[in-house]
Every structure is written in C-alpha cells, then in structure tokens.
PDB file of C-alpha atoms in Angstrom:
ATOM      1  CA  MET A 597       5.046  56.007  -7.515  1.00 46.00           C
ATOM      2  CA  ALA A 598       4.222  56.824 -11.147  1.00 48.00           C
ATOM      3  CA  SER A 599       1.075  55.596 -12.823  1.00 54.00           C
ATOM      4  CA  THR A 600       0.104  54.970 -16.418  1.00 59.00           C
ATOM      5  CA  GLN A 601      -3.313  56.485 -15.708  1.00 75.00           C
ATOM      6  CA  LEU A 602      -3.828  59.846 -17.383  1.00 75.00           C
ATOM      7  CA  ALA A 603      -6.397  62.168 -15.858  1.00 79.00           C
ATOM      8  CA  CYS A 604      -8.456  64.960 -17.380  1.00 75.00           C
ATOM      9  CA  PRO A 605     -10.315  67.651 -15.409  1.00 74.00           C
ATOM     10  CA  GLY A 606     -13.305  66.095 -13.666  1.00 75.00           C
ATOM     11  CA  ASP A 607     -12.014  62.498 -13.651  1.00 80.00           C
ATOM     12  CA  ARG A 608     -12.714  60.745 -10.341  1.00 84.00           C
ATOM     13  CA  LEU A 609      -9.411  59.498  -8.878  1.00 89.00           C
ATOM     14  CA  GLY A 610     -10.375  57.938  -5.552  1.00 88.00           C
ATOM     15  CA  ARG A 611     -12.225  58.266  -2.274  1.00 90.00           C
ATOM     16  CA  ALA A 612     -11.328  61.039   0.163  1.00 88.00           C
ATOM     17  CA  SER A 613     -11.434  58.438   2.968  1.00 90.00           C
ATOM     18  CA  GLU A 614      -8.586  56.496   1.291  1.00 90.00           C
ATOM     19  CA  PHE A 615      -6.361  59.326  -0.052  1.00 90.00           C
ATOM     20  CA  THR A 616      -5.331  62.895   0.666  1.00 88.00           C
ATOM     21  CA  SER A 617      -5.906  65.388  -2.149  1.00 88.00           C
ATOM     22  CA  GLY A 618      -2.613  66.744  -3.499  1.00 86.00           C
ATOM     23  CA  PRO A 619      -1.600  69.214  -6.234  1.00 85.00           C
ATOM     24  CA  GLY A 620      -3.672  68.985  -9.408  1.00 82.00           C
ATOM     25  CA  THR A 621      -6.687  67.545  -7.568  1.00 84.00           C
ATOM     26  CA  TYR A 622      -9.662  68.698  -5.524  1.00 82.00           C
ATOM     27  CA  THR A 623     -12.117  67.065  -3.137  1.00 83.00           C
ATOM     28  CA  ARG A 624     -15.855  67.185  -3.729  1.00 81.00           C
ATOM     29  CA  GLY A 625     -18.033  65.215  -1.352  1.00 83.00           C
ATOM     30  CA  PRO A 626     -16.542  61.769  -0.709  1.00 89.00           C
ATOM     31  CA  HIS A 627     -14.358  61.744  -3.826  1.00 88.00           C
ATOM     32  CA  ILE A 628     -11.128  63.256  -5.156  1.00 88.00           C
ATOM     33  CA  PHE A 629     -11.169  64.596  -8.736  1.00 84.00           C
ATOM     34  CA  ALA A 630      -8.512  65.765 -11.194  1.00 82.00           C
ATOM     35  CA  SER A 631      -8.255  69.488 -11.910  1.00 76.00           C
ATOM     36  CA  LEU A 632      -5.432  69.167 -14.493  1.00 75.00           C
ATOM     37  CA  VAL A 633      -4.519  67.043 -17.471  1.00 75.00           C
ATOM     38  CA  GLY A 634      -1.636  64.755 -16.647  1.00 77.00           C
ATOM     39  CA  PRO A 635      -0.462  61.487 -15.114  1.00 83.00           C
ATOM     40  CA  VAL A 636      -1.876  60.397 -11.743  1.00 87.00           C
ATOM     41  CA  LEU A 637       0.708  59.867  -8.986  1.00 87.00           C
ATOM     42  CA  GLN A 638       0.382  58.324  -5.528  1.00 88.00           C
ATOM     43  CA  GLN A 639       2.871  59.147  -2.785  1.00 86.00           C
ATOM     44  CA  GLU A 640       3.198  58.075   0.831  1.00 84.00           C
ATOM     45  CA  GLY A 641       1.471  60.344   3.302  1.00 77.00           C
ATOM     46  CA  ALA A 642       3.321  62.354   5.919  1.00 75.00           C
ATOM     47  CA  GLU A 643       3.942  60.568   9.228  1.00 76.00           C
ATOM     48  CA  GLY A 644       1.992  57.454   8.280  1.00 72.00           C
ATOM     49  CA  GLY A 645      -1.065  59.354   7.065  1.00 81.00           C
ATOM     50  CA  LEU A 646      -3.181  58.566   4.073  1.00 87.00           C
ATOM     51  CA  PRO A 647      -1.405  58.307   0.698  1.00 89.00           C
ATOM     52  CA  VAL A 648      -1.424  61.542  -1.306  1.00 90.00           C
ATOM     53  CA  ILE A 649      -2.898  61.444  -4.805  1.00 90.00           C
ATOM     54  CA  THR A 650      -1.729  64.113  -7.267  1.00 88.00           C
ATOM     55  CA  VAL A 651      -1.964  64.950 -10.956  1.00 84.00           C
ATOM     56  CA  ARG A 652       1.258  66.216 -12.446  1.00 80.00           C
ATOM     57  CA  GLY A 653       0.386  68.943 -14.929  1.00 69.00           C
ATOM     58  CA  GLY A 654       2.470  70.335 -17.714  1.00 54.00           C
ATOM     59  CA  ARG A 655       2.805  67.073 -19.585  1.00 48.00           C
ATOM     60  CA  ASN A 656       4.810  67.515 -22.746  1.00 48.00           C
ATOM     61  CA  ALA A 657       2.479  68.533 -25.515  1.00 47.00           C
ATOM     62  CA  GLN A 658       2.684  66.592 -28.737  1.00 51.00           C
ATOM     63  CA  ASP A 659       1.656  66.942 -32.335  1.00 51.00           C
ATOM     64  CA  GLN A 660      -1.243  64.611 -32.961  1.00 57.00           C
ATOM     65  CA  VAL A 661      -3.392  63.774 -35.909  1.00 71.00           C
ATOM     66  CA  ILE A 662      -6.980  63.726 -34.701  1.00 83.00           C
ATOM     67  CA  GLU A 663      -9.010  60.905 -36.226  1.00 85.00           C
ATOM     68  CA  VAL A 664     -12.715  60.073 -36.459  1.00 89.00           C
ATOM     69  CA  GLY A 665     -13.748  58.209 -33.308  1.00 90.00           C
ATOM     70  CA  ASP A 666     -11.145  59.817 -31.045  1.00 90.00           C
ATOM     71  CA  VAL A 667     -12.389  61.006 -27.657  1.00 92.00           C
ATOM     72  CA  VAL A 668     -11.219  64.566 -27.026  1.00 93.00           C
ATOM     73  CA  MET A 669     -11.359  67.172 -24.274  1.00 92.00           C
ATOM     74  CA  ALA A 670     -12.341  70.636 -25.477  1.00 94.00           C
ATOM     75  CA  ARG A 671     -13.082  74.067 -24.029  1.00 95.00           C
ATOM     76  CA  VAL A 672     -16.287  75.790 -25.172  1.00 95.00           C
ATOM     77  CA  THR A 673     -15.483  79.218 -26.631  1.00 95.00           C
ATOM     78  CA  ARG A 674     -18.823  80.332 -28.079  1.00 95.00           C
ATOM     79  CA  VAL A 675     -22.417  79.123 -27.952  1.00 95.00           C
ATOM     80  CA  ARG A 676     -24.905  79.985 -30.683  1.00 95.00           C
ATOM     81  CA  ALA A 677     -28.446  78.790 -31.394  1.00 91.00           C
ATOM     82  CA  LEU A 678     -27.385  75.962 -33.733  1.00 93.00           C
ATOM     83  CA  LEU A 679     -23.855  75.097 -32.567  1.00 93.00           C
ATOM     84  CA  ALA A 680     -21.131  75.486 -29.968  1.00 95.00           C
ATOM     85  CA  SER A 681     -17.576  76.373 -30.976  1.00 95.00           C
ATOM     86  CA  VAL A 682     -14.784  74.644 -29.051  1.00 96.00           C
ATOM     87  CA  GLU A 683     -10.990  74.458 -28.797  1.00 95.00           C
ATOM     88  CA  ILE A 684      -9.750  70.847 -28.723  1.00 93.00           C
ATOM     89  CA  LEU A 685      -7.055  70.572 -26.034  1.00 89.00           C
ATOM     90  CA  CYS A 686      -6.463  66.801 -25.722  1.00 88.00           C
ATOM     91  CA  ALA A 687      -6.957  63.852 -28.052  1.00 87.00           C
ATOM     92  CA  GLY A 688      -7.125  60.530 -26.252  1.00 83.00           C
ATOM     93  CA  GLU A 689      -4.287  60.625 -23.736  1.00 78.00           C
ATOM     94  CA  THR A 690      -2.275  63.235 -25.640  1.00 79.00           C
ATOM     95  CA  VAL A 691      -2.118  66.901 -24.696  1.00 80.00           C
ATOM     96  CA  LEU A 692      -2.021  68.777 -27.993  1.00 80.00           C
ATOM     97  CA  ARG A 693       0.755  71.263 -28.727  1.00 78.00           C
ATOM     98  CA  GLU A 694      -1.817  73.717 -30.068  1.00 81.00           C
ATOM     99  CA  ALA A 695      -5.585  73.873 -29.758  1.00 84.00           C
ATOM    100  CA  TYR A 696      -7.643  72.781 -32.756  1.00 89.00           C
ATOM    101  CA  ASN A 697     -11.026  74.266 -33.609  1.00 93.00           C
ATOM    102  CA  GLY A 698     -14.157  72.160 -33.478  1.00 94.00           C
ATOM    103  CA  ILE A 699     -17.913  72.497 -33.397  1.00 95.00           C
ATOM    104  CA  ILE A 700     -20.740  70.621 -31.755  1.00 95.00           C
ATOM    105  CA  LYS A 701     -23.906  70.984 -33.823  1.00 94.00           C
ATOM    106  CA  LYS A 702     -27.332  71.071 -32.171  1.00 93.00           C
ATOM    107  CA  GLU A 703     -28.260  67.664 -33.623  1.00 92.00           C
ATOM    108  CA  ASP A 704     -25.082  66.116 -32.148  1.00 92.00           C
ATOM    109  CA  VAL A 705     -25.611  67.178 -28.517  1.00 92.00           C
ATOM    110  CA  ARG A 706     -27.644  64.148 -27.439  1.00 86.00           C
ATOM    111  CA  ALA A 707     -29.032  60.994 -28.978  1.00 83.00           C
ATOM    112  CA  THR A 708     -32.716  61.492 -28.070  1.00 82.00           C
ATOM    113  CA  GLU A 709     -35.139  64.418 -28.326  1.00 81.00           C
ATOM    114  CA  VAL A 710     -32.749  66.155 -30.718  1.00 79.00           C
ATOM    115  CA  ASP A 711     -35.408  68.680 -31.738  1.00 81.00           C
ATOM    116  CA  ARG A 712     -35.734  69.858 -28.106  1.00 87.00           C
ATOM    117  CA  VAL A 713     -32.029  70.654 -27.589  1.00 89.00           C
ATOM    118  CA  ASP A 714     -31.291  74.222 -26.464  1.00 90.00           C
ATOM    119  CA  MET A 715     -27.600  75.002 -26.982  1.00 92.00           C
ATOM    120  CA  GLY A 716     -27.618  77.685 -24.273  1.00 89.00           C
ATOM    121  CA  GLN A 717     -28.971  75.124 -21.801  1.00 90.00           C
ATOM    122  CA  SER A 718     -26.380  72.506 -22.819  1.00 92.00           C
ATOM    123  CA  PHE A 719     -23.074  74.408 -22.833  1.00 94.00           C
ATOM    124  CA  ARG A 720     -21.587  77.707 -21.637  1.00 93.00           C
ATOM    125  CA  PRO A 721     -18.312  79.383 -22.652  1.00 94.00           C
ATOM    126  CA  GLY A 722     -15.474  78.076 -20.488  1.00 91.00           C
ATOM    127  CA  ASP A 723     -16.983  74.605 -19.946  1.00 93.00           C
ATOM    128  CA  ILE A 724     -14.652  71.644 -20.477  1.00 92.00           C
ATOM    129  CA  VAL A 725     -16.408  69.031 -22.608  1.00 95.00           C
ATOM    130  CA  ARG A 726     -15.606  65.381 -23.301  1.00 94.00           C
ATOM    131  CA  ALA A 727     -16.632  64.671 -26.910  1.00 95.00           C
ATOM    132  CA  ARG A 728     -16.037  62.223 -29.747  1.00 95.00           C
ATOM    133  CA  VAL A 729     -14.819  63.261 -33.209  1.00 93.00           C
ATOM    134  CA  SER A 730     -17.680  62.439 -35.596  1.00 92.00           C
ATOM    135  CA  SER A 731     -16.159  63.933 -38.757  1.00 89.00           C
ATOM    136  CA  LEU A 732     -12.976  65.600 -39.873  1.00 84.00           C
ATOM    137  CA  GLY A 733     -15.164  68.500 -40.977  1.00 78.00           C
ATOM    138  CA  ASP A 734     -13.585  71.057 -43.244  1.00 76.00           C
ATOM    139  CA  ALA A 735     -10.176  72.684 -43.332  1.00 71.00           C
ATOM    140  CA  ARG A 736     -11.062  74.931 -40.392  1.00 81.00           C
ATOM    141  CA  GLN A 737     -12.701  72.702 -37.780  1.00 89.00           C
ATOM    142  CA  TYR A 738     -13.534  69.191 -36.602  1.00 92.00           C
ATOM    143  CA  TYR A 739     -17.131  68.084 -36.008  1.00 94.00           C
ATOM    144  CA  LEU A 740     -17.745  66.637 -32.536  1.00 95.00           C
ATOM    145  CA  THR A 741     -20.600  64.832 -30.806  1.00 95.00           C
ATOM    146  CA  THR A 742     -21.669  64.511 -27.165  1.00 94.00           C
ATOM    147  CA  ALA A 743     -24.541  62.097 -27.961  1.00 92.00           C
ATOM    148  CA  ALA A 744     -23.555  59.363 -25.477  1.00 92.00           C
ATOM    149  CA  PRO A 745     -23.888  59.059 -21.675  1.00 90.00           C
ATOM    150  CA  ASP A 746     -20.113  59.308 -21.114  1.00 90.00           C
ATOM    151  CA  LEU A 747     -19.821  62.475 -23.238  1.00 93.00           C
ATOM    152  CA  GLY A 748     -20.725  66.048 -22.305  1.00 93.00           C
ATOM    153  CA  VAL A 749     -19.642  68.718 -19.826  1.00 93.00           C
ATOM    154  CA  ARG A 750     -17.033  67.384 -17.380  1.00 90.00           C
ATOM    155  CA  TRP A 751     -16.021  70.647 -15.719  1.00 89.00           C
ATOM    156  CA  ALA A 752     -17.849  73.947 -15.301  1.00 90.00           C
ATOM    157  CA  LYS A 753     -17.703  76.995 -13.056  1.00 89.00           C
ATOM    158  CA  SER A 754     -20.789  78.363 -11.371  1.00 86.00           C
ATOM    159  CA  ASP A 755     -21.998  81.748 -12.614  1.00 81.00           C
ATOM    160  CA  ALA A 756     -23.091  82.586  -9.061  1.00 77.00           C
ATOM    161  CA  SER A 757     -19.909  81.847  -7.060  1.00 83.00           C
ATOM    162  CA  GLY A 758     -17.193  80.743  -9.483  1.00 82.00           C
ATOM    163  CA  ALA A 759     -16.951  77.365  -7.707  1.00 85.00           C
ATOM    164  CA  ILE A 760     -16.531  74.113  -9.626  1.00 87.00           C
ATOM    165  CA  MET A 761     -19.986  72.613 -10.042  1.00 89.00           C
ATOM    166  CA  VAL A 762     -21.172  69.084  -9.293  1.00 86.00           C
ATOM    167  CA  PRO A 763     -23.302  67.129 -11.809  1.00 88.00           C
ATOM    168  CA  VAL A 764     -26.627  66.156 -10.196  1.00 87.00           C
ATOM    169  CA  SER A 765     -28.211  64.603 -13.307  1.00 87.00           C
ATOM    170  CA  TRP A 766     -27.451  64.229 -17.000  1.00 85.00           C
ATOM    171  CA  GLN A 767     -28.864  67.716 -17.581  1.00 87.00           C
ATOM    172  CA  GLU A 768     -28.018  69.754 -14.457  1.00 89.00           C
ATOM    173  CA  MET A 769     -25.016  70.823 -12.415  1.00 90.00           C
ATOM    174  CA  GLN A 770     -25.173  72.353  -8.946  1.00 88.00           C
ATOM    175  CA  CYS A 771     -22.950  74.914  -7.259  1.00 89.00           C
ATOM    176  CA  PRO A 772     -21.670  73.410  -3.972  1.00 87.00           C
ATOM    177  CA  VAL A 773     -21.443  76.885  -2.401  1.00 88.00           C
ATOM    178  CA  THR A 774     -24.806  78.455  -3.266  1.00 89.00           C
ATOM    179  CA  GLY A 775     -26.853  75.364  -4.155  1.00 88.00           C
ATOM    180  CA  VAL A 776     -27.958  77.027  -7.408  1.00 89.00           C
ATOM    181  CA  ARG A 777     -28.543  74.574 -10.269  1.00 90.00           C
ATOM    182  CA  GLU A 778     -27.528  75.351 -13.842  1.00 90.00           C
ATOM    183  CA  PRO A 779     -28.522  73.387 -16.953  1.00 91.00           C
ATOM    184  CA  ARG A 780     -25.810  71.501 -18.881  1.00 91.00           C
ATOM    185  CA  LYS A 781     -25.506  68.361 -21.014  1.00 92.00           C
ATOM    186  CA  CYS A 782     -23.423  66.489 -18.457  1.00 90.00           C
ATOM    187  CA  ALA A 783     -21.136  63.533 -18.991  1.00 88.00           C
ATOM    188  CA  ARG A 784     -21.691  60.645 -16.616  1.00 79.00           C
ATOM    189  CA  PRO A 785     -19.477  61.556 -13.609  1.00 64.00           C
ATOM    190  CA  ASP A 786     -17.730  58.170 -13.407  1.00 59.00           C
ATOM    191  CA  ALA A 787     -16.870  58.059 -17.139  1.00 49.00           C
ATOM    192  CA  SER A 788     -13.212  57.550 -17.855  1.00 46.00           C
TER     193      SER A 788
END
C-alpha cells in the first residue's frame, strides 16, 4: 500500500511493537526510523505477522527552486569556527537533482545564548541536518538556520563505533553501542 508520507533520514515511522522494520528503515529502541529519503510504504507481514514498514529510496530527483522559508535536509561538509558548510539534498518533499551549497552561520545555530555557540560542538562533517532557508544568500550558497526546536542534526554516526546515534537531549547524541555521548545541536526527535 503506497503512502503520501515522505520520509527523511531520522524520521520516526512507527512503533516496533506494531510494525516490522523493512528496507530503508532501522529500529532504535521501541521505534522504527527512516534511513533513506523516499515514500513510506506498508505491506502485509509474512504468514500473518506484523505489517512491514519500508522507505522506498531512489525517488526521482527534480529541479527545484529553493525559496526563503523552505525546510531542507542537508549534509554537513565542513565545520569552521564561525560557520558550517552544507550540501542541500532535499527541499520540502523534493529530492534535488543536484546538491546546492549552503551555510549555517554561528548566530543562526540556535535562538538563545547565541554568543555561547561552539560550531564544533554543534555539527560534524557527515551529519544530516534539518534546516530552514533564511536567505537566498549570494550566487554561491544559501543561508540556513537551525534556530528552532524542530531544526538541527537528525542523523549522525558515532566517532567511536560508526553506529547511528540517538538524541538524548537538544544538545547531545549517544552511541547505542558504546554509550559514549557526543555534542550536537539536535532536532527534536519527533519533528516531521
């Protein structure tokens, strides 16, 4: 059965007690999360078992004009003292045909205590971030913000084990394998 719901990495799709995790998903604790960008599908389980929830990847990429206010998914490519460089991969529910460059400035990481933001403690290269376009920027890059509870890191790998980390607060993620905590500016886990 097809769904109109589009998932991005880190989106919570359902409870592990109600569904079986299929391709494009993973189970963490009592919940099933998306590991790909794509539409969410539910299929009947084998031999009367729990329904299987999957995310079909490889959605057709499209050309998209990114506008101010759009929520985007981006991969962090470089972190410096005053900004983080990102590649914008999705705009709204559209997978982009090519990645667009963007930056998140230090003052746009969070709404409070802006002067205490440490970029190295907020983002790491490889993190997948949910952000909002705050300005069209210049000809080379868009300006993004994560200064809202539903914006920030949605997906990150642990430096210690390479496992996908779990957010434990708005500023920390924990490796489920080693228990080591790493600082991040996390998006609220149940944000859509």
